[in-house]
Every structure is written in structure tokens, then in C-alpha cells.
Amino acid sequence: MGSAAPLGRGPKVRAAVLAAAVQELSEHGYAAFTIDNVAQRVGVHKTTIYRRWPDRDALIADALADSVAAEIPIPDTGSIEGDLNALARSLVTWISSPSGRAVLAVMLSTAAGQPPPPVSARHAFRDRIRKALPVVTRAVERGELPSGTDPAELIKTLVAPIYFRVLITGEAVDDHTADAAATVAVTAARAGLFG
Amino acid sequence: MGSAAPLGRGPKVRAAVLAAAVQELSEHGYAAFTIDNVAQRVGVHKTTIYRRWPDRDALIADALADSVAAEIPIPDTGSIEGDLNALARSLVTWISSPSGRAVLAVMLSTAAGQPPPPVSARHAFRDRIRKALPVVTRAVERGELPSGTDPAELIKTLVAPIYFRVLITGEAVDDHTADAAATVAVTAARAGLFG
């Protein structure tokens, strides 16, 4: 089955290329990123990569989205507190990891006079916020939060303090940071501030 | 008096050099920043600059701190809502301006594989947070917030959603963003979440 697929075909090569792309970004940054280097790292010919991704920006965008999706799963614990805590803790773990740092570095490279990253890089973040919205709509359906709560406003309030510490003040983030952010977000939501 | 000071001496040249440094950062980025370019822009010899700042990093750090201090004044309106609204609105105005963008670009250039900015660049942000703390301690003294409220936690909760939108989702920020952030921060503080 899957394990019988030769390298160069099937989902295994896709996963291997995406993982190698994140590693390349992590070690050498966005400006130095080439499909040649990724191909060499995976041990495939670069045409194997070009068969699936038309250019480096398409590959980078997929690699970022894949990294975020794999490492920040969307929880469904049955309570809004449980879900927000789990989301915030996954974000803290991811943002402290080499692949999280690599994704952030690409995202922020416009700000430093580097060649601009693909617009689709930002989509990895927006997409992740969008995928987390059901956490809020389920809580509204369960009667835990006021009806009319804006899911995106709540999720942004949840994650903002974590990004802020990593990017601006350079503080360490941990489970305590995550839990405090979750408590602020749920308190504001219960007070009707996202209505 | 001050207006009689020749260029090259007195507070006027200091202000001119700092403003030119922010403009240089804004137009050409951190990596391309040189004291020669700043001197040329101000119309002074570079020794005039070296007399006050030992190297480019010292000049950059001062320029960033000066820009932040000038453009995000610390309010004292008499109420915590008034002060937090004013702080958040100043931040929104500054972060949307060319000098705000320049400061952020320097701050974030480590993330993009550029030469690292001076550690003191981060100090401009930490220092600004520190200077805003009396806004919270005055509110505690007036009985508006629970005693034991951690001022730094409140101020970070206030500003995080603004930085998050600018840096991560790339959304526009405006007075509405500022006011919403202030309401969340004061609600969380009144609920004792920063105690």
C-alpha cells in the first residue's frame, strides 16, 4: 500500500518534501530557500518537486500551512475553557519549536527589507484562525457563551498575547502564558465583548 | 537661546539626528543603515554624530526609543478607561506611521536572518511598557481596579491585539481596534485576572 509507493510518488514524498522545506526555512531562512536545496535534502530530483509545486513560493506556502495544521490541532474537549486552553498550549509549544520559529521568520521577512514572502504565507495564519472558529460556535450552541459572540475576535484575543511576547518583548512563553490568555479570552467573551 | 545654537551642538542636532535615523531605517532598513547616510541627511559631518553615539547600534537604539516616546505619550485622564483608550489609540496611530513601521522592522529583523538588531532595540518596547505602568497603579489607588493588579500584565493584554493584527494577520488597525482592546483589558483586570 502506501509503504510500497516508490519515493517520488504518493503521499510519502509530499510529506517528506514539506518537512524538508520547513527544515530549510528553519536553518537558512526565506531568502536563501531554493527548491534545489529541498530536493537534495529529501534525496529526490528537483523535477519531482516541480511536478507538485510550480515554484518556491507555492512550496513554501504549503509547507507553512502543513506545519501549522500538524502542530496546532483543533481541540473538541466539550468545554470552552478546555478547548481554549488546549489551543493556546499547542500554540505555545509550536511557536517555541524550530518549525514554529521558521514559519514566523518567513511571515515577518517583509518587515526587514527582505524579498517579500508569498501572500499565501499569511494565509496559513488566517486559515488556522478560520479552522479554530468552530471551537467558539460549539460553545455558543452549548450555551457557554453569549449568542452573537464573534468567533474570530475571540480567537485573536486568545492568541495575541502569545505572539506579542515572542515577537516584541522576547519573553519566554509557557503553559502559564497559555492558560492566562485563555482565561482573559473566555472572561471577555462571557462579558459579551465580542458580540 | 536654543535657536542660536549652531548646528552640531545643543538639543537641536540631537533631535535632527534621531529623526534622520528613523527616516533612514524607514526607507532603507536596518541592514543598510550607516552613520554616513544619517550624517549626509542631516547635513553634518559624521564626527558630529560619533561625538554623541559610539556606534550605529547606539544611535539606532536611541532613535527607536525617542520615536516611541514621542509618539506614544503616557496619558493621565483620571480614569482607567480613558487612559487605556488613549494609550491604545496612540499605539494604533504610531504603528500605522512610517516611523512605527521602521521601528517594528528593526525589531523583527532577527526573525528574518538579517544581522541582529541591537539588544537595546527591544528595550525601547520594554521601556515603554514600564513607563505605562503608572496608568495601572494610579487606577488601583483610585479604587478602579483590584489591589494587586499586575500592571505589566494589563498593559501587555492591552497592546497585544494591536501588534498581532499588524504583524500576523496583516489587518488594518483603527480606533475601533484600540477601544475594543482597552475594553477587554479593563474587563479582565476588574475580574481580578491580573492579580
Coordinates of C-alpha atoms in Angstrom, one line a residue:
Chain A
M1 CA 0.0 0.0 0.0
G2 CA 1.4 3.4 0.9
S3 CA 4.6 1.9 2.1
A4 CA 5.1 0.2 -1.3
A5 CA 5.0 3.5 -3.2
P6 CA 8.4 4.4 -4.7
L7 CA 10.0 7.6 -3.5
G8 CA 8.8 10.3 -5.9
R9 CA 5.2 9.3 -5.8
G10 CA 2.3 9.1 -3.3
P11 CA 1.7 11.0 -0.1
K12 CA 5.1 10.0 1.5
V13 CA 7.1 12.1 -0.8
R14 CA 4.7 15.0 -0.3
A15 CA 5.2 14.8 3.4
A16 CA 8.9 14.4 3.1
V17 CA 9.2 17.5 0.8
L18 CA 7.1 19.6 3.1
A19 CA 9.1 18.6 6.2
A20 CA 12.3 19.3 4.3
A21 CA 11.1 22.7 3.2
V22 CA 10.3 23.7 6.8
Q23 CA 13.8 22.5 7.9
E24 CA 15.4 24.5 5.1
L25 CA 13.4 27.6 6.2
S26 CA 14.4 27.0 9.7
E27 CA 18.1 26.6 9.0
H28 CA 18.7 29.0 6.2
G29 CA 15.8 31.4 6.1
Y30 CA 13.4 32.5 3.5
A31 CA 15.8 34.5 1.3
A32 CA 18.2 31.5 0.8
F33 CA 15.4 29.0 0.2
T34 CA 15.7 27.0 -3.1
I35 CA 13.9 24.0 -4.5
D36 CA 17.3 22.5 -5.3
N37 CA 18.3 22.5 -1.6
V38 CA 15.0 20.9 -0.7
A39 CA 15.4 18.2 -3.4
Q40 CA 18.9 17.5 -2.2
R41 CA 17.7 17.2 1.4
V42 CA 14.9 14.8 0.5
G43 CA 17.1 12.8 -2.0
V44 CA 14.8 13.3 -5.0
H45 CA 15.4 15.1 -8.3
K46 CA 14.0 18.6 -8.4
T47 CA 11.6 17.7 -11.2
T48 CA 9.8 15.5 -8.6
I49 CA 9.2 18.7 -6.6
Y50 CA 8.3 20.8 -9.6
R51 CA 5.7 18.2 -10.6
R52 CA 3.7 19.1 -7.5
W53 CA 4.6 22.7 -6.8
P54 CA 5.0 25.3 -9.7
D55 CA 7.5 27.4 -7.8
R56 CA 9.3 28.0 -4.5
D57 CA 6.5 30.3 -3.1
A58 CA 3.9 27.6 -3.7
L59 CA 6.0 25.1 -1.9
I60 CA 6.7 27.5 1.0
A61 CA 3.0 28.3 1.4
D62 CA 2.1 24.6 1.5
A63 CA 5.0 23.8 3.9
L64 CA 3.9 26.6 6.3
A65 CA 0.2 25.6 6.2
D66 CA 1.2 21.9 6.8
S67 CA 3.4 22.8 9.7
V68 CA 0.7 24.9 11.4
A69 CA -2.0 22.3 10.8
A70 CA 0.0 19.4 12.1
E71 CA 1.2 21.1 15.2
I72 CA -1.8 23.2 16.3
P73 CA -4.7 20.7 16.1
I74 CA -8.2 22.0 16.7
P75 CA -9.5 20.6 20.0
D76 CA -13.0 19.5 21.0
T77 CA -12.9 18.8 24.7
G78 CA -16.5 19.6 25.4
S79 CA -16.0 22.9 27.2
I80 CA -14.8 26.3 26.0
E81 CA -12.2 26.5 28.8
G82 CA -10.8 23.1 27.8
D83 CA -10.7 24.0 24.1
L84 CA -9.1 27.4 24.6
N85 CA -6.5 26.1 27.0
A86 CA -5.7 23.3 24.5
L87 CA -5.4 25.7 21.6
A88 CA -3.3 28.1 23.5
R89 CA -1.0 25.4 24.8
S90 CA -0.5 23.9 21.3
L91 CA 0.4 27.4 20.0
V92 CA 2.9 27.9 22.8
T93 CA 4.6 24.5 22.0
W94 CA 4.6 25.2 18.3
I95 CA 5.8 28.8 18.5
S96 CA 8.8 27.6 20.7
S97 CA 9.8 24.9 18.2
P98 CA 12.2 25.2 15.3
S99 CA 9.4 24.9 12.7
G100 CA 7.3 27.5 14.5
R101 CA 10.3 29.9 14.5
A102 CA 10.8 29.1 10.8
V103 CA 7.2 29.9 9.9
L104 CA 7.3 33.2 11.9
A105 CA 10.6 34.1 10.2
V106 CA 9.0 33.8 6.8
M107 CA 5.9 35.7 7.9
L108 CA 8.0 38.6 9.2
S109 CA 10.6 38.8 6.4
T110 CA 8.7 41.6 4.7
A111 CA 9.3 43.8 7.7
A112 CA 13.0 43.5 7.4
G113 CA 13.6 44.6 3.8
Q114 CA 13.9 41.0 2.6
P115 CA 12.3 39.7 -0.6
P116 CA 8.6 39.6 0.3
P117 CA 7.2 36.2 1.3
P118 CA 4.3 34.8 -0.7
V119 CA 1.0 36.4 0.2
S120 CA -0.2 32.9 0.8
A121 CA 2.2 32.7 3.8
R122 CA -0.2 34.9 5.7
H123 CA -3.0 32.6 4.6
A124 CA -1.5 29.9 6.8
F125 CA -2.3 32.0 9.8
R126 CA -5.7 33.2 8.6
D127 CA -6.6 29.7 7.7
R128 CA -5.7 28.4 11.1
I129 CA -7.8 31.1 12.8
R130 CA -10.7 30.2 10.4
K131 CA -10.4 26.5 11.3
A132 CA -10.5 27.3 15.0
L133 CA -13.8 29.2 14.8
P134 CA -16.0 26.0 15.4
V135 CA -14.5 25.9 19.0
V136 CA -16.4 29.1 19.6
T137 CA -19.6 28.3 17.7
R138 CA -19.9 25.0 19.5
A139 CA -19.5 26.8 22.9
V140 CA -22.3 29.2 21.8
E141 CA -24.5 26.2 20.9
R142 CA -23.8 24.6 24.3
G143 CA -24.9 27.9 25.9
E144 CA -21.5 28.6 27.4
L145 CA -21.0 31.9 25.6
P146 CA -23.5 34.6 24.6
S147 CA -25.1 34.1 21.2
G148 CA -23.7 36.5 18.7
T149 CA -20.1 36.1 20.0
D150 CA -17.7 36.8 17.1
P151 CA -15.6 33.7 16.9
A152 CA -12.6 35.4 15.1
E153 CA -12.4 38.2 17.7
L154 CA -12.3 35.7 20.5
I155 CA -9.6 33.5 18.8
K156 CA -7.4 36.6 18.0
T157 CA -7.7 37.7 21.7
L158 CA -6.6 34.3 22.7
V159 CA -3.5 34.0 20.6
A160 CA -2.4 37.7 20.5
P161 CA -0.6 37.7 24.0
I162 CA 1.4 34.7 23.0
Y163 CA 2.7 36.2 19.7
F164 CA 3.3 39.5 21.4
R165 CA 5.6 38.0 24.0
V166 CA 7.6 36.0 21.4
L167 CA 7.9 38.8 18.8
I168 CA 8.0 42.0 20.7
T169 CA 9.1 41.6 24.3
G170 CA 11.1 38.5 23.6
E171 CA 9.8 36.8 26.8
A172 CA 9.6 33.0 27.2
V173 CA 6.1 31.6 26.8
D174 CA 4.8 28.5 28.7
D175 CA 1.6 26.8 29.8
H176 CA 1.0 29.6 32.3
T177 CA 1.1 32.1 29.5
A178 CA -1.4 29.9 27.6
D179 CA -3.8 29.4 30.5
A180 CA -3.8 33.1 31.4
A181 CA -4.6 34.0 27.7
A182 CA -7.4 31.5 27.7
T183 CA -8.9 32.9 30.9
V184 CA -8.8 36.5 29.6
A185 CA -10.5 35.5 26.3
V186 CA -13.3 33.5 27.9
T187 CA -13.9 36.2 30.5
A188 CA -14.2 38.9 27.8
A189 CA -16.5 36.6 25.7
R190 CA -18.8 35.9 28.7
A191 CA -19.0 39.7 29.3
G192 CA -20.3 40.0 25.8
L193 CA -17.3 41.9 24.5
F194 CA -17.2 40.0 21.2
G195 CA -20.9 40.4 20.5
Chain B
M1 CA 19.0 80.8 23.3
G2 CA 18.4 77.3 21.9
S3 CA 17.7 78.8 18.5
A4 CA 21.1 80.4 18.5
A5 CA 23.0 77.1 18.9
P6 CA 25.0 76.3 15.8
L7 CA 24.1 73.0 14.0
G8 CA 26.4 70.4 15.5
R9 CA 25.7 71.4 19.1
G10 CA 22.8 71.5 21.5
P11 CA 19.5 69.6 21.6
K12 CA 18.5 70.6 18.1
V13 CA 21.2 68.5 16.4
R14 CA 20.3 65.6 18.7
A15 CA 16.7 65.7 17.6
A16 CA 17.6 66.2 13.9
V17 CA 20.0 63.2 14.0
L18 CA 17.4 60.9 15.8
A19 CA 14.7 61.9 13.3
A20 CA 17.0 61.3 10.4
A21 CA 18.0 57.9 11.8
V22 CA 14.3 56.9 12.0
Q23 CA 13.8 58.1 8.4
E24 CA 16.9 56.1 7.2
L25 CA 15.6 53.0 8.9
S26 CA 12.2 53.6 7.4
E27 CA 13.4 54.0 3.9
H28 CA 16.4 51.6 3.7
G29 CA 16.0 49.2 6.5
Y30 CA 18.3 48.1 9.3
A31 CA 20.9 46.2 7.3
A32 CA 21.7 49.2 5.1
F33 CA 21.8 51.7 8.0
T34 CA 25.0 53.7 8.2
I35 CA 26.1 56.7 10.2
D36 CA 27.4 58.2 7.0
N37 CA 23.9 58.2 5.5
V38 CA 22.4 59.8 8.6
A39 CA 25.1 62.5 8.6
Q40 CA 24.5 63.3 5.0
R41 CA 20.8 63.5 5.5
V42 CA 21.2 65.9 8.5
G43 CA 23.9 67.9 6.7
V44 CA 26.6 67.4 9.4
H45 CA 29.9 65.7 9.4
K46 CA 29.9 62.2 10.8
T47 CA 32.2 63.1 13.6
T48 CA 29.3 65.2 15.0
I49 CA 27.3 62.0 15.3
Y50 CA 30.2 59.9 16.7
R51 CA 30.7 62.6 19.4
R52 CA 27.3 61.6 20.8
W53 CA 26.9 58.0 19.8
P54 CA 29.8 55.5 19.8
D55 CA 28.4 53.3 17.0
R56 CA 25.4 52.7 14.8
D57 CA 23.7 50.4 17.2
A58 CA 23.8 53.0 20.0
L59 CA 22.3 55.5 17.6
I60 CA 19.6 53.1 16.4
A61 CA 18.6 52.3 20.0
D62 CA 18.3 55.9 20.9
A63 CA 16.3 56.7 17.7
L64 CA 13.8 53.9 18.4
A65 CA 13.3 54.9 22.0
D66 CA 12.9 58.5 21.0
S67 CA 10.3 57.7 18.3
V68 CA 8.3 55.5 20.6
A69 CA 8.5 58.1 23.5
A70 CA 7.5 61.0 21.3
E71 CA 4.6 59.3 19.6
I72 CA 3.1 57.2 22.4
P73 CA 2.7 59.6 25.3
I74 CA 1.6 58.3 28.7
P75 CA -1.9 59.6 29.4
D76 CA -3.4 60.7 32.7
T77 CA -7.1 61.3 32.0
G78 CA -8.3 60.5 35.5
S79 CA -10.0 57.2 34.6
I80 CA -8.6 53.8 33.7
E81 CA -10.9 53.6 30.7
G82 CA -9.8 57.0 29.4
D83 CA -6.1 56.2 29.9
L84 CA -6.2 52.7 28.3
N85 CA -8.2 54.1 25.3
A86 CA -5.7 56.9 24.9
L87 CA -2.7 54.6 25.1
A88 CA -4.2 52.1 22.6
R89 CA -5.2 54.9 20.2
S90 CA -1.7 56.4 20.3
L91 CA -0.2 52.9 19.6
V92 CA -2.6 52.4 16.6
T93 CA -1.6 55.8 15.2
W94 CA 2.1 55.2 15.7
I95 CA 2.2 51.6 14.4
S96 CA 0.5 52.7 11.2
S97 CA 3.0 55.5 10.6
P98 CA 6.3 55.3 8.7
S99 CA 8.4 55.6 11.8
G100 CA 6.3 53.0 13.6
R101 CA 6.8 50.6 10.7
A102 CA 10.5 51.4 10.8
V103 CA 10.9 50.6 14.4
L104 CA 9.0 47.3 14.0
A105 CA 11.2 46.4 11.0
V106 CA 14.3 46.7 13.1
M107 CA 12.8 44.8 16.0
L108 CA 11.9 41.9 13.7
S109 CA 14.9 41.7 11.6
T110 CA 16.4 38.9 13.7
A111 CA 13.5 36.8 12.7
A112 CA 14.4 37.1 9.0
G113 CA 18.1 36.0 9.0
Q114 CA 19.3 39.6 8.9
P115 CA 22.2 40.9 11.0
P116 CA 20.7 41.0 14.5
P117 CA 19.5 44.4 15.8
P118 CA 20.9 45.8 19.0
V119 CA 19.5 44.1 22.1
S120 CA 18.7 47.7 23.2
A121 CA 16.1 47.9 20.4
R122 CA 13.9 45.6 22.4
H123 CA 14.5 47.8 25.3
A124 CA 12.5 50.6 23.6
F125 CA 9.5 48.4 23.9
R126 CA 10.1 47.1 27.4
D127 CA 10.9 50.7 28.5
R128 CA 7.6 51.9 27.0
I129 CA 5.7 49.2 28.8
R130 CA 7.5 50.1 32.0
K131 CA 6.6 53.8 31.6
A132 CA 3.0 53.0 31.1
L133 CA 2.7 51.1 34.4
P134 CA 1.7 54.1 36.5
V135 CA -1.6 54.2 34.4
V136 CA -2.5 51.0 36.2
T137 CA -1.1 51.8 39.7
R138 CA -3.0 55.1 39.7
A139 CA -6.2 53.2 38.8
V140 CA -5.6 50.8 41.7
E141 CA -5.0 53.8 44.0
R142 CA -8.3 55.4 42.8
G143 CA -10.1 52.1 43.6
E144 CA -11.0 51.4 40.0
L145 CA -9.1 48.1 39.8
P146 CA -8.5 45.4 42.4
S147 CA -5.4 45.9 44.5
G148 CA -2.6 43.5 43.4
T149 CA -3.4 44.0 39.7
D150 CA -0.2 43.3 37.9
P151 CA 0.4 46.5 35.8
A152 CA 2.6 44.8 33.2
E153 CA 0.2 42.0 32.5
L154 CA -2.6 44.5 31.9
I155 CA -0.6 46.7 29.6
K156 CA 0.6 43.7 27.6
T157 CA -3.0 42.5 27.3
L158 CA -4.0 45.9 26.0
V159 CA -1.4 46.2 23.3
A160 CA -1.0 42.6 22.1
P161 CA -4.1 42.5 19.9
I162 CA -2.9 45.6 18.0
Y163 CA 0.6 44.2 17.3
F164 CA -1.0 40.8 16.4
R165 CA -3.2 42.3 13.7
V166 CA -0.4 44.4 12.2
L167 CA 2.3 41.6 12.3
I168 CA 0.5 38.4 11.9
T169 CA -2.9 38.7 10.1
G170 CA -1.9 41.9 8.3
E171 CA -5.3 43.5 9.1
A172 CA -5.8 47.3 9.3
V173 CA -6.0 48.7 12.9
D174 CA -8.0 51.7 13.9
D175 CA -9.7 53.4 16.8
H176 CA -12.2 50.6 17.0
T177 CA -9.4 48.1 17.4
A178 CA -7.9 50.3 20.1
D179 CA -11.2 50.7 22.0
A180 CA -12.0 47.0 21.8
A181 CA -8.6 46.1 23.2
A182 CA -9.0 48.6 26.0
T183 CA -12.4 47.2 27.0
V184 CA -11.0 43.6 27.1
A185 CA -8.1 44.7 29.2
V186 CA -10.1 46.6 31.7
T187 CA -12.8 43.9 32.0
A188 CA -10.1 41.2 32.6
A189 CA -8.5 43.5 35.2
R190 CA -11.8 44.1 37.0
A191 CA -12.4 40.4 37.1
G192 CA -9.1 40.1 39.0
L193 CA -7.3 38.1 36.2
F194 CA -4.1 40.1 36.6
G195 CA -3.9 39.7 40.4

